[in-house]
Short mmCIF file of C-alpha atoms in Angstrom, two decimals:
data_model
loop_
_atom_site.label_atom_id
_atom_site.label_comp_id
_atom_site.label_asym_id
_atom_site.label_seq_id
_atom_site.Cartn_x
_atom_site.Cartn_y
_atom_site.Cartn_z
CA ALA A 1163 73.84 143.01 282.65
CA ALA A 1164 75.56 145.12 285.51
CA LEU A 1165 79.17 146.04 285.10
CA TYR A 1166 81.67 143.79 286.96
CA GLY A 1167 85.18 143.80 287.08
CA GLY A 1168 85.70 146.60 284.47
CA TYR A 1169 84.05 144.77 281.80
CA GLU A 1170 80.47 143.87 280.72
CA TRP A 1171 80.21 140.03 281.41
CA GLY A 1172 76.73 139.78 280.11
CA GLN A 1173 77.55 141.19 276.77
CA ASN A 1174 80.16 138.62 276.39
CA ARG A 1175 77.87 135.54 277.43
CA LYS A 1176 74.49 136.85 276.08
CA ALA A 1177 73.55 137.86 279.64
CA ARG A 1178 73.13 134.11 280.77
CA PHE A 1179 75.79 134.46 283.40
CA VAL A 1180 76.73 137.37 285.87
CA ARG A 1181 80.02 137.18 287.45
CA TYR A 1182 79.42 137.88 291.15
CA PRO A 1183 82.73 139.11 292.59
CA ALA A 1184 81.39 137.71 296.04
CA PHE A 1185 81.00 134.22 294.70
CA GLY A 1186 84.12 134.46 292.48
CA ILE A 1187 82.46 132.57 289.54
CA PRO A 1188 79.99 133.32 287.01
CA ILE A 1189 76.40 132.13 288.15
CA PRO A 1190 73.95 130.63 285.50
CA GLU A 1191 71.04 133.12 285.69
CA ASN A 1192 68.42 130.92 284.51
CA TYR A 1193 68.02 128.91 287.65
CA VAL A 1194 66.33 129.83 290.81
CA VAL A 1195 67.81 127.15 293.16
CA HIS A 1196 71.49 127.25 293.96
CA GLY A 1197 73.55 124.98 296.19
CA ILE A 1198 77.02 123.64 296.93
CA ASP A 1199 78.61 120.32 297.88
CA VAL A 1200 81.32 119.80 300.70
CA SER A 1201 83.39 117.36 302.37
CA LYS A 1202 86.37 117.45 304.65
CA TYR A 1203 88.47 119.50 302.37
CA GLN A 1204 86.12 122.49 303.06
CA GLN A 1205 87.41 122.12 306.70
CA THR A 1206 85.24 123.66 309.47
CA ILE A 1207 82.28 125.40 307.85
CA ALA A 1208 80.50 128.38 309.46
CA TRP A 1209 76.84 127.20 308.25
CA ASP A 1210 75.12 130.18 309.67
CA VAL A 1211 77.30 132.43 307.70
CA VAL A 1212 76.87 130.44 304.49
CA LYS A 1213 73.20 130.71 304.82
CA GLU A 1214 73.22 134.54 305.19
CA MET A 1215 74.98 135.12 302.06
CA LYS A 1216 72.90 136.62 299.25
CA VAL A 1217 73.96 138.43 296.15
CA ASN A 1218 71.30 139.45 293.59
CA LYS A 1219 68.61 136.80 294.40
CA VAL A 1220 71.40 134.19 294.63
CA ASP A 1221 71.69 132.49 297.93
CA ILE A 1222 72.84 128.86 299.02
CA ARG A 1223 69.49 126.73 299.41
CA PHE A 1224 70.97 123.27 299.56
CA ALA A 1225 74.11 121.55 300.17
CA PHE A 1226 75.18 117.88 299.40
CA ILE A 1227 77.44 116.69 302.22
CA LYS A 1228 80.00 113.78 301.80
CA ALA A 1229 79.21 111.04 304.11
CA THR A 1230 81.00 107.94 303.13
CA GLU A 1231 83.66 106.41 300.96
CA GLY A 1232 84.24 102.54 299.97
CA ILE A 1233 83.27 99.94 302.79
CA GLY A 1234 84.70 101.44 305.79
CA ASN A 1235 85.46 105.19 305.65
CA SER A 1236 83.41 108.10 306.70
CA ASP A 1237 84.12 111.79 306.10
CA PRO A 1238 85.57 113.25 309.45
CA GLN A 1239 83.36 116.53 308.96
CA PHE A 1240 80.09 114.63 308.06
CA ARG A 1241 78.50 114.58 311.36
CA ARG A 1242 79.22 118.24 312.10
CA ASN A 1243 78.25 119.28 308.65
CA TRP A 1244 74.97 117.23 308.78
CA LYS A 1245 73.90 118.70 311.95
CA ARG A 1246 75.11 122.40 311.41
CA SER A 1247 73.62 122.78 307.92
CA LYS A 1248 70.20 121.73 308.97
CA GLU A 1249 70.33 123.99 312.27
CA ALA A 1250 71.15 126.92 309.65
CA GLY A 1251 68.27 126.27 307.60
CA ILE A 1252 70.06 124.79 304.56
CA ILE A 1253 68.40 121.85 302.82
CA ARG A 1254 70.82 119.00 303.21
CA GLY A 1255 71.88 115.71 301.18
CA ALA A 1256 74.32 113.09 301.87
CA TYR A 1257 76.62 111.47 299.24
CA HIS A 1258 78.69 108.35 299.03
CA PHE A 1259 81.93 108.26 297.16
CA PHE A 1260 81.89 105.03 295.09
CA LEU A 1261 85.05 102.88 294.78
CA ALA A 1262 84.40 100.56 291.74
CA THR A 1263 87.01 98.07 293.21
CA LYS A 1264 84.78 97.47 296.37
CA ASP A 1265 81.57 95.38 296.98
CA GLY A 1266 78.50 97.54 295.99
CA LYS A 1267 76.27 95.97 298.83
CA GLU A 1268 78.95 96.54 301.61
CA GLN A 1269 79.47 100.10 300.20
CA ALA A 1270 75.84 100.82 300.53
CA GLU A 1271 75.68 99.45 304.20
CA ASN A 1272 78.53 101.88 305.10
CA PHE A 1273 76.24 104.64 303.82
CA ILE A 1274 73.04 103.38 305.53
CA LYS A 1275 74.94 102.86 308.90
CA THR A 1276 76.39 106.45 308.68
CA VAL A 1277 73.30 108.49 307.37
CA SER A 1278 69.90 108.77 308.80
CA LEU A 1279 67.68 110.69 306.39
CA GLN A 1280 64.93 112.77 307.71
CA PRO A 1281 61.77 114.48 306.17
CA GLY A 1282 62.93 117.52 304.26
CA ASP A 1283 66.18 116.07 303.22
CA LEU A 1284 67.43 115.44 299.76
CA PRO A 1285 67.47 111.75 298.24
CA PRO A 1286 70.82 109.82 298.83
CA VAL A 1287 73.65 110.17 296.12
CA VAL A 1288 76.28 108.08 294.72
CA ASP A 1289 79.36 109.87 293.51
CA ILE A 1290 80.94 107.67 290.78
CA GLU A 1291 83.73 109.15 288.83
CA GLN A 1292 86.52 106.56 288.22
CA THR A 1293 86.94 102.92 287.06
CA TYR A 1294 90.08 102.24 288.95
CA GLY A 1295 90.86 99.83 286.23
CA VAL A 1296 87.77 97.74 286.85
CA SER A 1297 85.92 96.42 283.74
CA ARG A 1298 82.56 98.33 282.72
CA ALA A 1299 80.57 95.18 283.42
CA VAL A 1300 81.89 94.80 286.94
CA LEU A 1301 81.31 98.68 287.58
CA LYS A 1302 77.76 98.41 286.50
CA MET A 1303 77.18 95.43 288.57
CA GLU A 1304 78.52 96.78 291.78
CA LEU A 1305 76.96 100.17 291.28
CA LYS A 1306 73.52 98.49 290.54
CA GLU A 1307 73.96 96.62 293.74
CA TRP A 1308 74.60 99.82 295.73
CA LEU A 1309 71.48 101.71 294.12
CA ALA A 1310 69.22 98.59 294.77
CA VAL A 1311 70.22 98.47 298.61
CA VAL A 1312 70.07 102.11 299.18
CA GLU A 1313 66.56 102.49 297.57
CA SER A 1314 65.23 99.56 299.35
CA HIS A 1315 66.38 101.07 302.80
CA TYR A 1316 65.27 104.71 302.29
CA GLY A 1317 62.36 104.20 299.98
CA VAL A 1318 63.41 106.66 297.35
CA LYS A 1319 65.51 106.52 294.23
CA PRO A 1320 68.98 107.45 294.59
CA VAL A 1321 70.81 110.23 292.57
CA ILE A 1322 73.74 109.52 290.45
CA TYR A 1323 76.54 112.03 290.37
CA THR A 1324 79.14 111.84 287.78
CA ASN A 1325 80.73 113.83 284.89
CA VAL A 1326 78.94 113.84 281.46
CA ASP A 1327 81.90 111.92 279.87
CA PHE A 1328 82.02 109.26 282.48
CA TYR A 1329 78.36 108.72 282.24
CA LYS A 1330 78.25 108.62 278.42
CA GLN A 1331 81.42 106.13 278.31
CA ASN A 1332 80.56 103.75 281.37
CA LEU A 1333 76.99 103.94 282.35
CA GLY A 1334 74.62 105.25 279.85
CA LYS A 1335 71.07 103.94 279.12
CA GLU A 1336 71.10 101.16 281.87
CA PHE A 1337 70.95 103.93 284.38
CA ASP A 1338 68.90 106.56 282.56
CA ASN A 1339 65.82 105.87 284.95
CA TYR A 1340 67.99 107.38 287.72
CA PRO A 1341 67.93 110.92 288.69
CA LEU A 1342 71.27 112.52 287.43
CA TRP A 1343 73.31 115.05 289.04
CA ALA A 1344 75.83 115.88 286.17
CA ALA A 1345 79.41 117.60 286.51
CA HIS A 1346 80.00 119.69 283.38
CA TYR A 1347 82.26 122.77 283.67
CA PHE A 1348 82.63 125.92 281.54
CA GLN A 1349 79.04 125.52 280.02
CA TYR A 1350 76.62 128.30 279.96
CA ASP A 1351 73.21 126.92 279.74
CA GLN A 1352 73.29 123.47 281.08
CA PRO A 1353 75.39 120.21 280.85
CA ARG A 1354 75.74 118.72 277.65
CA ILE A 1355 74.16 115.39 277.96
CA ASN A 1356 71.22 113.66 275.84
CA ARG A 1357 69.05 112.77 278.92
CA SER A 1358 67.03 114.40 281.79
CA TRP A 1359 69.08 115.81 284.86
CA GLN A 1360 68.11 117.09 288.22
CA PHE A 1361 71.29 118.87 289.33
CA TRP A 1362 74.21 120.53 287.53
CA GLN A 1363 77.60 121.04 289.22
CA HIS A 1364 78.79 124.02 287.05
CA SER A 1365 81.86 125.06 288.82
CA GLU A 1366 84.55 123.85 291.42
CA GLU A 1367 85.88 127.27 291.89
CA GLY A 1368 83.15 128.99 293.88
CA ARG A 1369 83.72 131.12 296.96
CA VAL A 1370 81.08 131.40 299.89
CA ASN A 1371 81.04 133.31 303.10
CA GLY A 1372 81.80 131.03 305.95
CA ILE A 1373 84.08 128.65 303.86
CA VAL A 1374 87.74 129.22 303.66
CA SER A 1375 88.38 127.06 300.59
CA LYS A 1376 86.92 126.96 297.16
CA VAL A 1377 83.67 124.83 296.90
CA ASP A 1378 81.68 123.12 294.16
CA PHE A 1379 78.55 125.11 292.88
CA ASN A 1380 75.40 123.57 291.65
CA VAL A 1381 71.87 124.35 290.47
CA PHE A 1382 68.70 122.41 290.54
CA ASN A 1383 66.91 121.95 287.24
CA GLY A 1384 63.55 123.38 288.14
CA ASP A 1385 61.48 125.86 290.17
CA SER A 1386 61.21 126.18 293.89
CA SER A 1387 58.02 123.93 294.07
CA GLU A 1388 59.73 121.36 291.90
CA PHE A 1389 62.66 121.21 294.22
CA ALA A 1390 60.32 121.05 297.31
CA SER A 1391 58.66 117.98 295.84
CA LEU A 1392 62.06 116.19 295.56
CA LEU A 1393 62.58 116.30 299.27
CA LEU A 1394 61.87 113.16 301.40
CA ASP A 1395 58.50 113.07 302.97
#
């Protein structure tokens, strides 16, 4: 492991991570496909600058972009991010922030009217992180409705994004056949969950050229050809 910041990070963590001063976080070395996720909180992104950044084989290959929330809301940066990320040559995906207190079908319709997926894009994503006091039964029912409507419209199984504890406590086996994007920070190999997963959000403290604020970092669980096969036809 190379020497960074005056100490040998690799010795400390068995060389699985290298801390890149440029990215500001340790990067899991065992993965080849890296990406970020963004919303209005990242403000105006210079996507061409994001695309140019490369440090020791690590570059930003994909970006999940917030599109919608609840029944009526869309992210004010979505249209710009959606267009500019593709123009810059970054593979894009869109996500919906799910409100458990709202109707699943209406939330799905909000996403569908906002997001036009094209060949080469990532599958649609639902981001579910909180119950908002709703019972587990209601939460599952509304989420299943969203997933069914979105899958029917785009012809592809949506990805579920959540943290590993929320998944275990509130979703579990009934959703094990959906692709998972798991959030689990301060882990050094992979998220700790007893099911398959496609994406891992390993940090929310990343730094990328072209983005003024901190940004979430993710890896894909597979090689470049497996990543390519995930993209829409």
